[in-house]
Amino acid sequence: MKRRNFLVAAGAAFVAGCNRIAESKAGKSLLDAAEGWHQGAQRLLTGRRALAPEYPKSAISPFFRGNGSTDPQNGDYPRHVEEGFANWRLEVRGLVDHPLSLSLENIRKLPQRSQITRHDCVEGWSAIGEWTGPQLAVLLEAAGLKPEAKFVVFRCADEYKGGRYYESVDIEDAFHPQTIVAHSLNGEPLPVRNGAPLRMRIERQLGYKHAKYLTAIEAVASLDEIGEGQGGYWEDRAGYQWYAGI
Ligand SMILES: Nc1nc2c(c(=O)[nH]1)N[C@H]1C(S)=C(S)[C@@H](COP(=O)(O)O)O[C@H]1N2
Ligand SMILES: [Mo]
């Protein structure tokens, strides 16, 4: 209460001060500029936090096509397919207080979110599907993100055209309510084609940001040392935008 009263009093004093400043011409333009800045910042914030549209079940595409890697053959992945992903682990590591190593069962027991959204690929196709899994925020909170963490990197099991796929987002997208670690598509475990057993859904971003075949989530302070430093597979190879907000 004390702190609140202080804030109210400070606010009142600030407003009184502003009224005095506004009486002078220079003061007025200063306040106008400040207001413009604030509106810009506000728009930016609500813009980044806004939800992507969600659709009714009737809108779900009969077939959710695959793109990029659709049947990885490198490393341990084929063995995991044979084992029905019984030994798959998802690591949460990097700038966290408590690194995690989670089984699919661990992930299915967390609070879940389901969302029917439209996936937009830059190659010019879209599909609507229902995705289910815990919010990334739940995993990051469980691991305890350190204050230095500025980005979250997604590590993938697949090699595509000779290189491991990876992606990254900033903290704001990592904590967006529609950013989930999906284990199901349309109520069934993910098909291999769509990233089994785990893939990211980052609904305010274009398709290439939604990392499939997810093996690790890594909190970092900078993207400079990750891959070629551009924050993602296509960003490094083809100059795609790192911030692919839609
Ligand atoms: N690991 C991995 N993730 C990936 C890709 C990939 O090749 N490997 N392709 C990306 C691209 S360009 C798109 S459009 C989507 C495709 O998802 P889908 O196969 O479920 O349609 O996954 C993205 N995530
Ligand atoms: Mo894509």
Coordinates of C-alpha atoms and ligand atoms in Angstrom, one line a residue:
M1 CA 0.0 0.0 0.0
K2 CA 2.8 2.4 0.9
R3 CA 4.4 1.9 -2.5
R4 CA 1.1 2.3 -4.3
N5 CA 0.4 5.6 -2.4
F6 CA 3.9 6.8 -3.3
L7 CA 3.2 5.9 -7.0
V8 CA -0.1 7.8 -7.0
A9 CA 1.5 10.8 -5.4
A10 CA 4.4 10.7 -7.8
G11 CA 2.0 10.4 -10.7
A12 CA 0.0 13.4 -9.6
A13 CA 3.1 15.5 -9.2
F14 CA 4.3 14.5 -12.6
V15 CA 1.0 15.5 -14.2
A16 CA 1.0 18.8 -12.4
G17 CA 4.6 19.4 -13.7
C18 CA 3.6 18.5 -17.2
N19 CA 0.8 21.0 -17.2
R20 CA 3.3 23.7 -16.3
I21 CA 5.6 22.5 -19.0
A22 CA 2.8 22.4 -21.5
E23 CA 2.2 26.1 -21.0
S24 CA 5.4 26.9 -22.8
K25 CA 5.7 26.3 -26.6
A26 CA 8.8 24.2 -26.5
G27 CA 7.3 22.1 -23.6
K28 CA 4.2 21.4 -25.7
S29 CA 6.1 20.0 -28.7
L30 CA 8.2 18.0 -26.2
L31 CA 5.0 16.4 -24.8
D32 CA 3.6 15.8 -28.3
A33 CA 6.8 14.0 -29.2
A34 CA 6.6 11.9 -26.0
E35 CA 3.0 11.0 -26.7
G36 CA 3.9 9.9 -30.2
W37 CA 6.7 7.8 -28.9
H38 CA 4.4 6.2 -26.4
Q39 CA 1.7 5.4 -29.0
G40 CA 4.4 3.8 -31.1
A41 CA 5.7 1.7 -28.3
Q42 CA 2.1 0.8 -27.3
R43 CA 1.2 -0.3 -30.8
L44 CA 4.4 -2.3 -31.0
L45 CA 3.6 -4.1 -27.7
T46 CA 0.0 -4.9 -28.4
G47 CA 1.0 -5.8 -31.9
R48 CA 3.6 -8.4 -30.7
R49 CA 1.2 -9.8 -28.0
A50 CA -1.9 -10.0 -30.2
L51 CA -3.2 -13.5 -30.8
A52 CA -3.1 -15.2 -34.3
P53 CA -6.6 -16.0 -35.5
E54 CA -8.0 -19.4 -34.4
Y55 CA -10.4 -21.3 -36.5
P56 CA -13.4 -23.7 -35.9
K57 CA -12.8 -27.5 -36.3
S58 CA -14.8 -27.3 -39.6
A59 CA -11.9 -25.2 -41.1
I60 CA -9.2 -27.9 -40.5
S61 CA -7.4 -29.0 -43.7
P62 CA -8.1 -32.6 -44.7
F63 CA -4.4 -33.1 -45.3
F64 CA -1.6 -31.1 -43.6
R65 CA 1.2 -31.2 -46.2
G66 CA 4.8 -31.5 -45.2
N67 CA 7.7 -29.3 -46.2
G68 CA 11.4 -29.3 -46.0
S69 CA 12.4 -32.5 -44.1
T70 CA 9.5 -34.9 -44.2
D71 CA 11.2 -38.2 -43.4
P72 CA 14.7 -37.7 -41.8
Q73 CA 17.1 -40.6 -42.3
N74 CA 20.2 -39.2 -40.5
G75 CA 21.6 -40.1 -37.1
D76 CA 19.3 -41.8 -34.5
Y77 CA 16.1 -40.5 -36.0
P78 CA 15.1 -43.7 -37.8
R79 CA 15.7 -45.7 -34.6
H80 CA 13.5 -43.4 -32.7
V81 CA 10.7 -43.9 -35.3
E82 CA 11.1 -47.7 -34.9
E83 CA 10.9 -47.4 -31.1
G84 CA 7.7 -45.3 -31.4
F85 CA 9.7 -42.4 -29.8
A86 CA 9.7 -44.2 -26.4
N87 CA 13.2 -42.9 -25.7
W88 CA 12.9 -39.4 -27.1
R89 CA 14.1 -36.6 -24.8
L90 CA 13.7 -32.9 -25.0
E91 CA 16.4 -30.9 -23.3
V92 CA 15.9 -27.4 -21.9
R93 CA 19.4 -25.9 -21.4
G94 CA 21.6 -22.9 -21.8
L95 CA 21.0 -19.8 -19.6
V96 CA 18.6 -21.6 -17.2
D97 CA 18.8 -22.3 -13.4
H98 CA 17.6 -25.9 -13.7
P99 CA 18.4 -27.7 -17.0
L100 CA 15.6 -30.2 -17.9
S101 CA 15.5 -33.5 -19.8
L102 CA 11.9 -34.4 -20.5
S103 CA 10.3 -37.5 -21.9
L104 CA 7.2 -37.3 -24.1
E105 CA 5.2 -38.6 -21.1
N106 CA 6.5 -35.7 -19.0
I107 CA 5.5 -33.3 -21.7
R108 CA 2.0 -34.7 -22.1
K109 CA 1.4 -34.4 -18.3
L110 CA 2.0 -30.6 -18.3
P111 CA -0.9 -28.2 -18.7
Q112 CA -1.9 -28.3 -22.4
R113 CA -3.1 -25.8 -25.0
S114 CA -4.9 -26.7 -28.2
Q115 CA -5.2 -24.2 -31.0
I116 CA -6.5 -24.4 -34.6
T117 CA -4.4 -22.1 -36.6
R118 CA -3.3 -21.4 -40.2
H119 CA 0.3 -22.2 -41.2
D120 CA 1.7 -20.0 -43.9
C121 CA 4.8 -21.0 -45.8
V122 CA 6.8 -18.5 -47.8
E123 CA 6.8 -20.9 -50.7
G124 CA 3.1 -20.0 -51.1
W125 CA 0.9 -22.5 -49.4
S126 CA -1.2 -22.6 -46.2
A127 CA -2.9 -25.3 -44.2
I128 CA -5.1 -25.2 -41.1
G129 CA -4.5 -27.7 -38.3
E130 CA -5.2 -28.2 -34.6
W131 CA -2.0 -28.4 -32.5
T132 CA -1.7 -29.5 -28.9
G133 CA 1.1 -29.2 -26.3
P134 CA 2.4 -27.2 -23.4
Q135 CA 3.2 -23.5 -23.8
L136 CA 6.9 -22.9 -24.2
A137 CA 6.5 -20.5 -21.3
V138 CA 5.7 -23.4 -18.9
L139 CA 8.9 -25.1 -19.8
L140 CA 11.0 -22.0 -19.5
E141 CA 9.5 -21.1 -16.2
A142 CA 10.1 -24.6 -14.9
A143 CA 13.8 -24.3 -16.0
G144 CA 14.1 -20.8 -14.6
L145 CA 15.3 -18.5 -17.3
K146 CA 18.3 -16.4 -16.3
P147 CA 18.0 -12.6 -16.8
E148 CA 20.8 -12.6 -19.4
A149 CA 18.7 -14.9 -21.7
K150 CA 17.6 -12.9 -24.7
F151 CA 16.8 -15.6 -27.3
V152 CA 15.6 -19.2 -27.4
V153 CA 17.2 -21.5 -29.9
F154 CA 15.4 -24.6 -31.2
R155 CA 17.6 -27.7 -32.0
C156 CA 16.3 -30.3 -34.4
A157 CA 17.1 -33.9 -35.2
D158 CA 17.0 -33.7 -39.0
E159 CA 19.6 -32.8 -41.5
Y160 CA 18.2 -31.0 -44.5
K161 CA 20.4 -30.8 -47.6
G162 CA 23.6 -31.4 -45.5
G163 CA 22.9 -29.3 -42.4
R164 CA 21.1 -29.5 -39.2
Y165 CA 17.9 -27.5 -39.1
Y166 CA 17.6 -24.9 -36.3
E167 CA 15.6 -21.8 -35.5
S168 CA 15.3 -19.1 -32.8
V169 CA 13.0 -16.5 -31.4
D170 CA 13.3 -13.6 -28.9
I171 CA 11.9 -13.8 -25.4
E172 CA 8.7 -12.0 -26.4
D173 CA 7.8 -14.7 -28.9
A174 CA 9.0 -17.4 -26.6
F175 CA 6.4 -16.3 -24.0
H176 CA 3.6 -15.6 -26.4
P177 CA 0.6 -17.7 -25.3
Q178 CA 0.3 -19.4 -28.7
T179 CA 3.9 -20.5 -28.7
I180 CA 3.6 -24.2 -27.8
V181 CA 5.7 -27.4 -28.0
A182 CA 3.2 -29.5 -30.0
H183 CA 3.1 -33.3 -29.7
S184 CA -0.3 -33.7 -31.5
L185 CA -1.9 -32.6 -34.8
N186 CA -5.7 -32.9 -35.1
G187 CA -5.8 -35.0 -31.9
E188 CA -3.2 -37.6 -33.0
P189 CA 0.5 -37.9 -32.3
L190 CA 2.4 -35.8 -34.9
P191 CA 3.1 -37.7 -38.2
V192 CA 6.8 -38.0 -39.1
R193 CA 6.0 -35.7 -42.0
N194 CA 5.0 -32.9 -39.7
G195 CA 7.8 -33.1 -37.1
A196 CA 7.3 -36.2 -34.9
P197 CA 7.5 -36.4 -32.0
L198 CA 7.7 -32.7 -31.1
R199 CA 7.7 -29.5 -33.0
M200 CA 7.3 -25.8 -32.3
R201 CA 4.2 -23.8 -33.1
I202 CA 4.9 -20.1 -33.1
E203 CA 1.7 -18.8 -34.5
R204 CA 2.6 -15.2 -35.1
Q205 CA 5.5 -16.3 -37.3
L206 CA 5.9 -17.7 -40.8
G207 CA 6.3 -21.5 -41.4
Y208 CA 10.0 -21.8 -41.4
K209 CA 10.2 -20.6 -37.8
H210 CA 8.2 -23.6 -36.6
A211 CA 11.1 -26.1 -35.9
K212 CA 10.2 -29.8 -36.3
Y213 CA 11.9 -32.9 -34.8
L214 CA 12.7 -30.8 -31.7
T215 CA 15.5 -32.2 -29.5
A216 CA 16.5 -29.2 -27.4
I217 CA 15.5 -25.7 -26.4
E218 CA 18.5 -23.5 -25.6
A219 CA 18.4 -20.1 -23.9
V220 CA 21.1 -17.8 -25.1
A221 CA 22.2 -14.1 -24.7
S222 CA 23.2 -13.7 -28.4
L223 CA 22.7 -15.5 -31.7
D224 CA 26.2 -14.6 -32.9
E225 CA 27.7 -18.0 -32.1
I226 CA 24.7 -20.0 -33.3
G227 CA 25.1 -21.5 -36.8
E228 CA 26.3 -18.7 -39.1
G229 CA 24.9 -16.1 -36.7
Q230 CA 21.7 -15.2 -38.5
G231 CA 19.4 -17.2 -36.1
G232 CA 18.1 -20.0 -38.3
Y233 CA 18.7 -22.5 -41.0
W234 CA 17.1 -20.5 -43.8
E235 CA 18.3 -17.2 -42.4
D236 CA 21.9 -18.5 -42.7
R237 CA 21.5 -20.2 -46.0
A238 CA 19.1 -18.1 -48.0
G239 CA 18.9 -14.7 -46.2
Y240 CA 15.4 -15.2 -45.0
Q241 CA 14.3 -12.6 -42.4
W242 CA 15.0 -13.7 -38.8
Y243 CA 11.9 -11.8 -37.6
A244 CA 9.1 -13.4 -39.7
G245 CA 6.1 -11.9 -37.8
I246 CA 2.7 -12.2 -39.4
Ligands
LIG1 N1 13.4 -29.4 -38.4 C1 12.8 -28.8 -39.4 N2 11.8 -27.9 -39.2 C2 11.2 -27.3 -40.2 C3 11.5 -27.5 -41.5 C4 12.6 -28.5 -41.8 O1 12.9 -28.8 -43.0 N3 13.2 -29.1 -40.7 N4 10.9 -26.8 -42.6 C5 10.2 -25.6 -42.2 C6 9.3 -25.0 -43.2 S1 9.9 -24.1 -44.4 C7 7.9 -25.1 -43.0 S2 6.8 -24.4 -44.1 C8 7.3 -26.0 -42.0 C9 6.6 -27.1 -42.6 O2 5.9 -27.8 -41.6 P1 5.1 -29.1 -42.1 O3 6.1 -30.0 -42.7 O4 4.4 -29.6 -40.9 O5 4.1 -28.6 -43.2 O6 8.3 -26.6 -41.1 C10 9.4 -25.8 -40.9 N5 10.2 -26.4 -39.9
MO2 MO 8.1 -22.9 -45.3

